[in-house]
XYZ file of C-alpha atoms in Angstrom:
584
model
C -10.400 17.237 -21.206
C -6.541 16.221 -21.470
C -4.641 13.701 -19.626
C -6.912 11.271 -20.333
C -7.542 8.755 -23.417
C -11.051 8.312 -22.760
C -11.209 4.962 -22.700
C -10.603 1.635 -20.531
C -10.138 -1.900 -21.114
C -12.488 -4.786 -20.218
C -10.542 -8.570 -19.898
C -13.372 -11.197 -19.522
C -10.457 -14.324 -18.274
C -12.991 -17.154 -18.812
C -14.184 -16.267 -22.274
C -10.911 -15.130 -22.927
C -11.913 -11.901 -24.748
C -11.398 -7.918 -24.724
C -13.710 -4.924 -25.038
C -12.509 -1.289 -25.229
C -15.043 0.620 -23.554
C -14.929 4.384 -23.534
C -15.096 6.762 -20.766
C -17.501 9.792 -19.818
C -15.768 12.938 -19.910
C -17.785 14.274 -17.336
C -16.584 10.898 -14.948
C -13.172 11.419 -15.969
C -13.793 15.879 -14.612
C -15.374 13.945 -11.273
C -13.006 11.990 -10.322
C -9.185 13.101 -11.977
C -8.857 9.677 -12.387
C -6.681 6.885 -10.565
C -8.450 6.057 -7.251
C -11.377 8.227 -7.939
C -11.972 6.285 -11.345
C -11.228 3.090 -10.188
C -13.149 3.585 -6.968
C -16.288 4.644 -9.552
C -16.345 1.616 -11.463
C -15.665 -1.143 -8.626
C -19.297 0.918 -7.575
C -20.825 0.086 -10.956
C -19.336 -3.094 -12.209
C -18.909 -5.206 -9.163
C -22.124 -6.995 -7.702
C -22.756 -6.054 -4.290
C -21.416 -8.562 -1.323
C -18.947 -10.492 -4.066
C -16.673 -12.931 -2.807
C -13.071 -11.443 -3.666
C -11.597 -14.801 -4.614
C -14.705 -15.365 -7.134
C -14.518 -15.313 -10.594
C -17.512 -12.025 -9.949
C -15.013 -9.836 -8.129
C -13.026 -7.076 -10.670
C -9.495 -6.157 -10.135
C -8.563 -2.911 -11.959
C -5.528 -1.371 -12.088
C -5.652 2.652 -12.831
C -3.028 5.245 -13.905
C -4.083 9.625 -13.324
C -3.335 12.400 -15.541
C 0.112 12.960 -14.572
C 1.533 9.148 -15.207
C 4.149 8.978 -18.489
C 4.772 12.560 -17.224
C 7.853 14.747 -16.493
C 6.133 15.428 -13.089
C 8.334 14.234 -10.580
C 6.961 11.240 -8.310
C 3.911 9.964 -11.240
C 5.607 6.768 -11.785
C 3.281 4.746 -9.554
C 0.243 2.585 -10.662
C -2.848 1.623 -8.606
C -4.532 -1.808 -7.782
C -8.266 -1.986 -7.033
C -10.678 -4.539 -5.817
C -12.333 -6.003 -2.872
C -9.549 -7.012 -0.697
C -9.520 -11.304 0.201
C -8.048 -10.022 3.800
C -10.937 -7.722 4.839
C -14.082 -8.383 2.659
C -14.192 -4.251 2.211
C -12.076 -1.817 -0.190
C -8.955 -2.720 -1.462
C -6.473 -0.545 -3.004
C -2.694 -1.273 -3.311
C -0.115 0.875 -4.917
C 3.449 0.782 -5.983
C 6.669 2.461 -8.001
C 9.198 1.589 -9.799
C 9.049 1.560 -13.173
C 5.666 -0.374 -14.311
C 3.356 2.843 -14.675
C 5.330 4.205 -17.947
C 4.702 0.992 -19.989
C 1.193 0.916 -18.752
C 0.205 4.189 -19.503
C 1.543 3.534 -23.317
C -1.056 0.826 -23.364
C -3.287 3.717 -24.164
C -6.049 3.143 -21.028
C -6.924 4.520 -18.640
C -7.643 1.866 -16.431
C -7.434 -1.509 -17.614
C -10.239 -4.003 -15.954
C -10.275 -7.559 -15.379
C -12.836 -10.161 -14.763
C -13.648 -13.493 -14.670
C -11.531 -16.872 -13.837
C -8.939 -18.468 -16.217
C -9.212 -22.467 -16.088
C -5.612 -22.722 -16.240
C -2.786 -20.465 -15.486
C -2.176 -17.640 -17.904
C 0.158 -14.549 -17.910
C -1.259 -11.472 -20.281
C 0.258 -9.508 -22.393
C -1.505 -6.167 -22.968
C -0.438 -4.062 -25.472
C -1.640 -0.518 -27.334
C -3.282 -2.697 -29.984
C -4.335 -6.393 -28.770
C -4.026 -8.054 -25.771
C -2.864 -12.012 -25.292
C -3.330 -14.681 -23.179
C 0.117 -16.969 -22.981
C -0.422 -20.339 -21.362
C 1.411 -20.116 -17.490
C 1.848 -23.947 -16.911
C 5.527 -23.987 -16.051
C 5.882 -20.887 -14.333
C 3.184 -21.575 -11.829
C 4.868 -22.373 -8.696
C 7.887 -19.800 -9.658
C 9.306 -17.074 -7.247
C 8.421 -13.623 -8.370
C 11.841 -12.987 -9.231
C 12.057 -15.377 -11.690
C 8.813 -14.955 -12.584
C 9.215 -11.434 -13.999
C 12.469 -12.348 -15.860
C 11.079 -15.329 -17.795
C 7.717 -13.042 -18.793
C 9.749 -10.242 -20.059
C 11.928 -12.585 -21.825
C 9.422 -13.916 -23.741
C 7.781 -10.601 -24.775
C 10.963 -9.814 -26.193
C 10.286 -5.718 -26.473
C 12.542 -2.892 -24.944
C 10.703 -0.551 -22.065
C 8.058 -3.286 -21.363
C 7.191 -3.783 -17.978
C 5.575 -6.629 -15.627
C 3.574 -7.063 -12.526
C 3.661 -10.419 -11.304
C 2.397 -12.887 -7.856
C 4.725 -15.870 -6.091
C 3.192 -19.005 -4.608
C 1.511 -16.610 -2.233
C -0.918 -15.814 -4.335
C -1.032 -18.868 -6.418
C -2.170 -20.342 -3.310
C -4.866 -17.714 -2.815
C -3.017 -16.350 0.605
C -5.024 -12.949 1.475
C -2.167 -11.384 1.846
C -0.349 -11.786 -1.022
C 1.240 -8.646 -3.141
C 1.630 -7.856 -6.726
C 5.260 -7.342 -7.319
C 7.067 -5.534 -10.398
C 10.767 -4.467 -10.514
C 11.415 -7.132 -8.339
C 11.207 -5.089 -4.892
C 8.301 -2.929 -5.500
C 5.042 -4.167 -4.383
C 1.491 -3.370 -4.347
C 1.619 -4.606 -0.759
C -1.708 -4.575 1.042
C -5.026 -5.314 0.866
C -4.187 -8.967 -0.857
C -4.245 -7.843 -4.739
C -1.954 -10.801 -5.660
C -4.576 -13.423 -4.094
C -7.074 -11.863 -6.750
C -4.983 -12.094 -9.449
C -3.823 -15.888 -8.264
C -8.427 -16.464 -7.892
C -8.138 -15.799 -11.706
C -5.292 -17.987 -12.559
C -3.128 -14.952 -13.463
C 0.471 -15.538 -12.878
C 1.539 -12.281 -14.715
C 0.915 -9.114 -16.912
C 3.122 -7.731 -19.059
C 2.620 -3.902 -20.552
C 4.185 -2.043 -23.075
C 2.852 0.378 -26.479
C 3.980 3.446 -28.002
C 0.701 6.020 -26.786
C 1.571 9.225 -25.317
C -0.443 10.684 -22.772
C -2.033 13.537 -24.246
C -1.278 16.499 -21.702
C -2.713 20.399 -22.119
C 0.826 21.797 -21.567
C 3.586 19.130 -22.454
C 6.284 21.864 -22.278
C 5.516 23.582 -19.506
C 5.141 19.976 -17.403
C 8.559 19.721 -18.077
C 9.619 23.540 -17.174
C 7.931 22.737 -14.210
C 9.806 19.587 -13.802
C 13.092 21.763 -14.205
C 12.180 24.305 -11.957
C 10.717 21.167 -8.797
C 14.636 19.826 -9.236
C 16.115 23.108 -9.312
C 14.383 24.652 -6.126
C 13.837 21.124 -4.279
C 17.281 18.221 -5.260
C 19.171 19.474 -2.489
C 16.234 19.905 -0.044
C 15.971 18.910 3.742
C 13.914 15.998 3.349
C 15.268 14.901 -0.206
C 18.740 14.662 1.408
C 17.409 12.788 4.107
C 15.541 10.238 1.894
C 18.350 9.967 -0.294
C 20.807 9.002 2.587
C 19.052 7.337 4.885
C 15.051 6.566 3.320
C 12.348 5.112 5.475
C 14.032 3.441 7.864
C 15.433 7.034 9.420
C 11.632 6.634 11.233
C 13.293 3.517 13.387
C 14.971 6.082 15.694
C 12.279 8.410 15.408
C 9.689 6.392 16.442
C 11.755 5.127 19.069
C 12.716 8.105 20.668
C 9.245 9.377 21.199
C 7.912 5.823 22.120
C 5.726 4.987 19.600
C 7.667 1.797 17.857
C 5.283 -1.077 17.878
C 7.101 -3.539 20.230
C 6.909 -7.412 20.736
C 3.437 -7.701 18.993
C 1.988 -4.195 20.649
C 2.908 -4.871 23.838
C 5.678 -2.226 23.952
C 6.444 1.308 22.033
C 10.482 1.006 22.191
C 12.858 -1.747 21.312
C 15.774 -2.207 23.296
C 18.090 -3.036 20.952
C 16.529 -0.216 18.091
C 20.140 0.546 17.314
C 20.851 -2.616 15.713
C 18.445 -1.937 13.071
C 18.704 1.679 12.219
C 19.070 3.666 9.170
C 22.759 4.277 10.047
C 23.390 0.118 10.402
C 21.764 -0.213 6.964
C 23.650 2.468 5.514
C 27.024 2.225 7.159
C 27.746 -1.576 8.116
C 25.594 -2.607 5.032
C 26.478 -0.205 2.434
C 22.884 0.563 1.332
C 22.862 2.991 -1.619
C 19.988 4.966 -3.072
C 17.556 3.596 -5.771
C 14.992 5.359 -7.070
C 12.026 5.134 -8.808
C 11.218 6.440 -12.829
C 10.755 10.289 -12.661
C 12.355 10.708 -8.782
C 15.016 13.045 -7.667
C 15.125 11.451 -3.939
C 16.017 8.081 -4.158
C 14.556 6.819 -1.184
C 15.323 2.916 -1.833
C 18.014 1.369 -0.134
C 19.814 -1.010 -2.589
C 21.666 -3.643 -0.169
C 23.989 -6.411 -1.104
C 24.636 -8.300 2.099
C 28.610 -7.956 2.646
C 29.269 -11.186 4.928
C 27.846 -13.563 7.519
C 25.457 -16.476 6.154
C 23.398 -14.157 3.869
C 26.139 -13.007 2.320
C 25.884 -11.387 -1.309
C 22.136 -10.954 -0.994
C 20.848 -8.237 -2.984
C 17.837 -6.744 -2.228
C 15.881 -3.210 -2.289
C 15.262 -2.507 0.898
C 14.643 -3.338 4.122
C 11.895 -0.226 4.443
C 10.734 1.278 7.774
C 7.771 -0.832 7.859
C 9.449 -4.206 6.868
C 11.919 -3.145 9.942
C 9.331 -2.588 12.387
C 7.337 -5.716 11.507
C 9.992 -8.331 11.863
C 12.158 -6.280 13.923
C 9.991 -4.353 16.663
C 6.954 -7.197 16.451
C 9.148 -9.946 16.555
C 12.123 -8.894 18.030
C 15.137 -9.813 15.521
C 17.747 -7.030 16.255
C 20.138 -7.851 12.825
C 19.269 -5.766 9.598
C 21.100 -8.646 7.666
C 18.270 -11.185 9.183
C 15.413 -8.754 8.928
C 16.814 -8.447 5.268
C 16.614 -12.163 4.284
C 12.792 -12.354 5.684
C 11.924 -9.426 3.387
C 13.743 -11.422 0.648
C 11.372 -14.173 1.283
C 8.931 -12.626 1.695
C 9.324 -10.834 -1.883
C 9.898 -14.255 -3.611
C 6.644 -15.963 -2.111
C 4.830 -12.514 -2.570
C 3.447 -12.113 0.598
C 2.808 -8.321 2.468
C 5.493 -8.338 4.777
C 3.423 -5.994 7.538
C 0.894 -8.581 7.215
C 3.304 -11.667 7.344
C 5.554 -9.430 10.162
C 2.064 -9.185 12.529
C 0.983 -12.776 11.421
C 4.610 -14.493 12.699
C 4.193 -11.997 15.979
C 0.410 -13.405 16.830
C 2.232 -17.159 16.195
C 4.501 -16.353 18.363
C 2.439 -14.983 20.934
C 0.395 -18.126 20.157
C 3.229 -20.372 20.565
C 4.378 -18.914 24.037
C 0.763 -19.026 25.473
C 0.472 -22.895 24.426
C -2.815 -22.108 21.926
C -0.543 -23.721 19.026
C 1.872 -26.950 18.755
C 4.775 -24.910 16.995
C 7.561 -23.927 18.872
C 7.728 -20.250 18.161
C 9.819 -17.354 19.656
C 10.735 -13.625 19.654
C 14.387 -13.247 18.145
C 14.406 -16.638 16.384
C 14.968 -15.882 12.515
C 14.817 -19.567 11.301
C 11.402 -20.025 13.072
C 10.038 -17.563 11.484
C 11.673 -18.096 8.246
C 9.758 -21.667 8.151
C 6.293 -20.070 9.004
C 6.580 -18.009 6.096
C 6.998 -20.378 3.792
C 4.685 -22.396 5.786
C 1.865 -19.835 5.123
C 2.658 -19.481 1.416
C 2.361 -22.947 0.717
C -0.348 -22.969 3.075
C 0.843 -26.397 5.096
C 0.304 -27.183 8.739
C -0.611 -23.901 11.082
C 0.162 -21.901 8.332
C -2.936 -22.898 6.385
C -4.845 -21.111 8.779
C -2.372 -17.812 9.398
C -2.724 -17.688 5.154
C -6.521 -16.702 5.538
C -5.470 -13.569 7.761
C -5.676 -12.132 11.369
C -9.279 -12.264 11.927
C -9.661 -15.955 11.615
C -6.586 -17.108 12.595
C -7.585 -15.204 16.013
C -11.124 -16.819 16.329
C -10.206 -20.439 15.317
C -7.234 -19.725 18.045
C -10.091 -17.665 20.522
C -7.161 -15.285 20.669
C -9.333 -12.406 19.533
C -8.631 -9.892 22.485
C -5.205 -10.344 21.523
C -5.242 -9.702 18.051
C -4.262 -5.952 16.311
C -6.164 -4.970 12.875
C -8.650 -3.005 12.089
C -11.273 -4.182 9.638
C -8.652 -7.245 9.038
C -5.796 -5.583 8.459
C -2.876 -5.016 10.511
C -1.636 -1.226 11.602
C 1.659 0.022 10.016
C 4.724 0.896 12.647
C 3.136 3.787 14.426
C 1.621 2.947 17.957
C -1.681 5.258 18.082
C -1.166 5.391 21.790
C 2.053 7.537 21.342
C 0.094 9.268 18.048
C -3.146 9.926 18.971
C -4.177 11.327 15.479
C -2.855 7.625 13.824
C -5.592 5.653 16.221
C -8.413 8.370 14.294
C -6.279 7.094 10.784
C -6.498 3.381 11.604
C -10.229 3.766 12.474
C -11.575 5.322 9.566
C -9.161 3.968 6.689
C -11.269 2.345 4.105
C -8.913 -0.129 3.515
C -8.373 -1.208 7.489
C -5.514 -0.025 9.341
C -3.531 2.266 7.233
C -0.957 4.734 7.438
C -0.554 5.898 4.264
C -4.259 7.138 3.567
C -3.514 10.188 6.060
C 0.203 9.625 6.626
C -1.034 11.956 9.711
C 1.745 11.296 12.001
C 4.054 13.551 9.683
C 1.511 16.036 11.818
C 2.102 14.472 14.758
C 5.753 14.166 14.586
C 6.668 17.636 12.958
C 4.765 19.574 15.895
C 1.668 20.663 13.607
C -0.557 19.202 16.475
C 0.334 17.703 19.325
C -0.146 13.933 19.483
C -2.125 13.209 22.626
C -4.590 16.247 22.004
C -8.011 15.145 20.969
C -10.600 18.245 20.458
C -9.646 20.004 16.999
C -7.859 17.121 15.468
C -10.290 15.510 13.329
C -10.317 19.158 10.983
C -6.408 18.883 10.244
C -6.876 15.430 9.690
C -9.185 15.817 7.300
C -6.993 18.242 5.408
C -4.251 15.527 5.601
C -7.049 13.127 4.047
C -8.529 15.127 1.183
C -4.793 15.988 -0.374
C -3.896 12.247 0.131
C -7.056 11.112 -1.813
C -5.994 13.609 -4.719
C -2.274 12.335 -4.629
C -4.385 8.676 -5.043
C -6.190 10.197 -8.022
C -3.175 11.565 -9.199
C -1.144 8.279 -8.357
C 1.942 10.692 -6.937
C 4.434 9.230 -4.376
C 3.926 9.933 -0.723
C 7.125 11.038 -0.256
C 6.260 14.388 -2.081
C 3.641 15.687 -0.427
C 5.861 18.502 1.713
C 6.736 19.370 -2.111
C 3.066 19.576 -3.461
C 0.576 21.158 -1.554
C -2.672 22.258 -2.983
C -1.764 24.752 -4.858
C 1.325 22.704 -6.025
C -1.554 20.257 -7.049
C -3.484 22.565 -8.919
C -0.847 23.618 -11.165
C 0.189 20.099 -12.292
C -3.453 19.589 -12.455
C -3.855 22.504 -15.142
C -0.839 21.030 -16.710
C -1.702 17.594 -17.487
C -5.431 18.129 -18.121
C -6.080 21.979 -18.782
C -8.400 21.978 -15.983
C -8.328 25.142 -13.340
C -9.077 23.925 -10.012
C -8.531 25.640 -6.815
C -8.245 24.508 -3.558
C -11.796 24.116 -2.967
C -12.688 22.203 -6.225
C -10.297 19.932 -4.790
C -11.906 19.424 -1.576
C -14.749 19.067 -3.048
C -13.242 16.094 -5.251
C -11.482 13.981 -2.662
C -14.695 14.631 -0.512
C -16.611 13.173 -3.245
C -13.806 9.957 -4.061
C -13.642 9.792 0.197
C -17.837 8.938 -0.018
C -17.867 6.740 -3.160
C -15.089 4.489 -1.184
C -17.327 4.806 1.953
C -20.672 4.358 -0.133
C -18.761 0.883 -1.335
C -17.368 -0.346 2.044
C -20.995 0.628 3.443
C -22.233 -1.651 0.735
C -20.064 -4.635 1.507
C -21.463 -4.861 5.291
C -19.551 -1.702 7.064
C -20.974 -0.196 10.351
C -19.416 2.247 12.467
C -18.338 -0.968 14.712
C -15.898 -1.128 12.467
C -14.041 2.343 12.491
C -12.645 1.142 15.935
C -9.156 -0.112 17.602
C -8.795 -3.013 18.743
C -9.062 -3.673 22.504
C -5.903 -4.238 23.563
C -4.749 -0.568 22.485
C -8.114 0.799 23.922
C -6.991 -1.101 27.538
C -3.142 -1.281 27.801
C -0.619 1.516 28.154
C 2.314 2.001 27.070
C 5.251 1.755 29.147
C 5.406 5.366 30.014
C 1.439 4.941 30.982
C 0.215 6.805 27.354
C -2.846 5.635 26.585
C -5.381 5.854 24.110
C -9.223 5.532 25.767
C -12.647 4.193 24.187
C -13.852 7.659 25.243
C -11.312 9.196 23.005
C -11.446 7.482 19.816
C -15.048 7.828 19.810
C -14.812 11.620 19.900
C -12.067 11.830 17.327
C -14.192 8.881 15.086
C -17.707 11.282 16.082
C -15.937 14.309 14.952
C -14.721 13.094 11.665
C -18.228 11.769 10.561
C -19.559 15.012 11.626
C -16.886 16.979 9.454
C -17.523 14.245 6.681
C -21.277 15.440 6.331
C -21.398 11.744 7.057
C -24.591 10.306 9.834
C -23.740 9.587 13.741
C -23.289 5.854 12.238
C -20.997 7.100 9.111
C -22.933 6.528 6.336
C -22.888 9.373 3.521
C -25.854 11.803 3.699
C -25.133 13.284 -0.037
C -25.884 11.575 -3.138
């Protein structure tokens, strides 16, 4: 089978030792690789009910048959483990530029295990891979971080992933960042790495992926830009990128507002996609192998953050310090996602964790003076929580505790420990079923189902029928994970887009229902591990407070509900009334 090496790499940090081991061909036909294969060997190589900071827990990070590709959107890599923030699934992924110099490592997943006793960065190569002492760049931003490691390794095209103090300091939240702006965001992948002493990991080798059809990946390639540069939503993530959803989301009510208590901000204006574009001067980036462009590349033009520079704000960095918390100035909402990129910390995460202070604060639970609006407040708490002093020792261990030491648990918003992304599931009904029945928690991206919801496919607030186009939504997402392709280009690859780079990379012929059957299968191995770690079907539920309040405009989302949409995915699942996997 093609697209593959055949092979994966085992890093044992306390003996300080490698092993190439290689992979089934018959694994590598079952799962297409990526999440499927990572997802397969978390299964067989992790003990059962691990603590993720332990030396026991593995963190892999996986590339699919398309990465080093001319397929447009395959420069993204994939983090896997059991997630520090939720005790269940963790996956994180991220662009930029990273997956090109990891795939020329030659592996197809690289594996790591075991605790350094001291800090280390690795460098992993095509032929070896080293362990460089870390001493004085623990304690380092990630910034500076990633420029002193690829200093040091001294080689053209090589590429790092790196943690801040965050996850030196074992914060569950805290990201794995490479390029300087991109990070593998959720799910607390940087606290792993920072369990096992690893500061950084550098990548780079001269191994070419070894497609079926190398030549007509890249007529394919010519013909996507061709047919698809100047397209609808290509134009409108060049120009304007995520944070177009701020008015969207605002003009159908469904902006997460002033931690959940509201779906519009009053003062959305202030921190729209035309602000950030036409005040701020934001101009496209884009990732390796990407004709959109959909990062914003901002240098702060005046006021007191003048002459930052900084990829981003995104939609979801916007809604979580700007909706949540109520800070109506992109410049501001800009210098907390700065922050939060230097001390490596999830800034959904950090955005919800600063709201709950807040809400904390004003209720007179906690000493610290929080409120909406005030930047420099929250400025301090973040760096509070990745240095883990004072209140923000306990915010660092994540929303579930932090809400039970405070007995603020009816007012905190995650599911399975983590925090939903900017898209209130009483305005999008379909997003409450997403949140539910994620296997990493909360999560948008695992359905992105309100691009149904939105677009008129379904209509939000219907309930019967749902769960069958959600699952549809699912099972292409899971082979995009697999595949490790961007988001962004799913309205350009449906299945049978899919199948063809499929037959490309790895010669396979797979049609829509081999597919299906695939994600299905990757869908119940992730389940079969969550159900593992202590899942029940209490836990594919909202929290109360979006079960019991309304919106503004009286939308609501009932118990009732959710536990038909939740009832009807199992059902469709082939999954038990309690969601447990009836196939082997």
């Amino acid at each position: 089978m093609k697209g593959f090496f055949g092979r994966y790499l085992v890093i044992d940090m306390g003996a300080r030792r490698w092993d190439v081991v290689p992979l089934d061909e018959a694994l590598l036909r079952r799962s297409l690789g990526g999440k499927g294969l990572a997802t397969r060997l978390l299964l067989e190589r992790n003990p059962a009910g691990v603590d993720p900071l332990s030396p026991d827990n593995h963190l892999l990070f996986a590339l699919g048959p398309a990465s080093d590709t001319a397929v447009y959107g395959s420069c993204r890599h994939g983090i896997f483990s059991k997630s520090p923030l939720t005790g269940f699934y963790g996956e994180s992924y991220s662009g930029g530029r990273v997956a090109v110099p990891m795939s020329r490592t030659g592996y197809d997943a690289i594996v790591i295990r075991g605790a350094s006793g001291s800090p280390v960065w690795l460098e992993i190569s095509d032929t070896d891979v080293r362990f460089h002492d870390a001493f004085d760049l623990w304690g380092l931003d990630t910034y500076e971080t990633e420029d002193r490691v690829l200093e040091r390794t001294g080689i053209d095209g090589a590429g790092a992933v790196v943690i801040g103090p965050a996850g030196e300091n074992l914060v569950r939240y805290a990201v794995v960042e490479n390029d300087y702006w991109r990070s593998a965001g959720r799910c607390g992948m940087g606290a792993v790495l920072g369990s096992k002493k690893i500061k950084a990991v550098v990548f780079h080798g001269t191994r070419s992926r070894p497609v079926a059809d190398e030549e007509g990946i890249k007529a394919y390639a010519r013909e996507m830009v061709k047919n698809l540069k100047d397209h609808k939503a290509t134009q409108a993530y060049r120009t304007h990128g995520t944070p177009m959803m701020v008015a969207l989301l605002n003009t159908v009510g469904g902006f997460p507002t002033r931690y959940w208590a509201k779906g519009t901000f009053e003062h959305w204006r202030k921190i729209s996609a035309e602000i950030l574009v036409d005040r701020l001067g934001a101009r496209p980036k884009a990732c390796r192998t990407c004709f959109m462009g959909c990062g914003k590349y901002v240098e702060i033009p005046e006021g007191r953050h003048k002459g930052l520079k900084i990829e981003g704000p995104e939609y979801e960095t916007i809604y979580a310090f700007g909706g949540l918390c109520e800070i109506d100035a992109l410049d501001e909402i800009a210098h907390l996602n700065d922050l939060c990129d230097r001390l490596g910390m999830d800034t959904i995460t950090a955005g919800n964790m600063a709201a709950f202070a807040i809400e904390a604060s004003r209720r007179g639970v906690i000493r610290e003076r929080l409120d909406y609006g005030d930047v420099d407040a929250i400025a301090d708490l973040l760096v509070k929580i990745a240095k883990r002093e004072g209140i923000g020792d306990l915010l660092s261990q994540g929303i579930r505790p932090a809400a039970t030491e405070l007995k603020l648990e009816d007012l905190a918003v995650h599911v399975k420990g983590l925090e939903p992304a900017g898209y209130d599931p009483r305005a999008l009904k379909g997003m409450g079923l997403a949140y539910a029945v994620s296997d990493r928690g909360a999560c948008h991206l695992r359905t992105t189902f309100y691009k149904a919801e939105l677009t008129g496919l379904i209509d939000p607030q219907k309930i019967e029928g749902k769960a069958e186009l959600f699952l549809d939504f699912e099972d292409r997402c899971t082979l995009f994970d697999c595949l490790i392709l961007c988001r962004f280009y799913r309205d350009f690859y449906p299945w049978e887009e899919l199948s063809k780079i499929i037959e490309l990379t790895t010669g396979e012929h797979l049609e829509k229902t081999d597919l299906q059957k695939i994600a299905s299968s990757v869908v119940d191995d992730t389940r079969r591990f969550n159900v593992r770690e202590g899942l029940t079907a209490a836990d594919d539920r909202l929290p109360r407070r979006l079960l019991e309040e309304p919106l503004e405009d009286g939308r609501r989302l009932t118990e009732d509900e959710m536990h038909r949409l939740v009832q009807d995915y199992y059902r469709l699942r082939g999954w038990n009334s309690q969601g447990v996997p009836t196939s082997s």
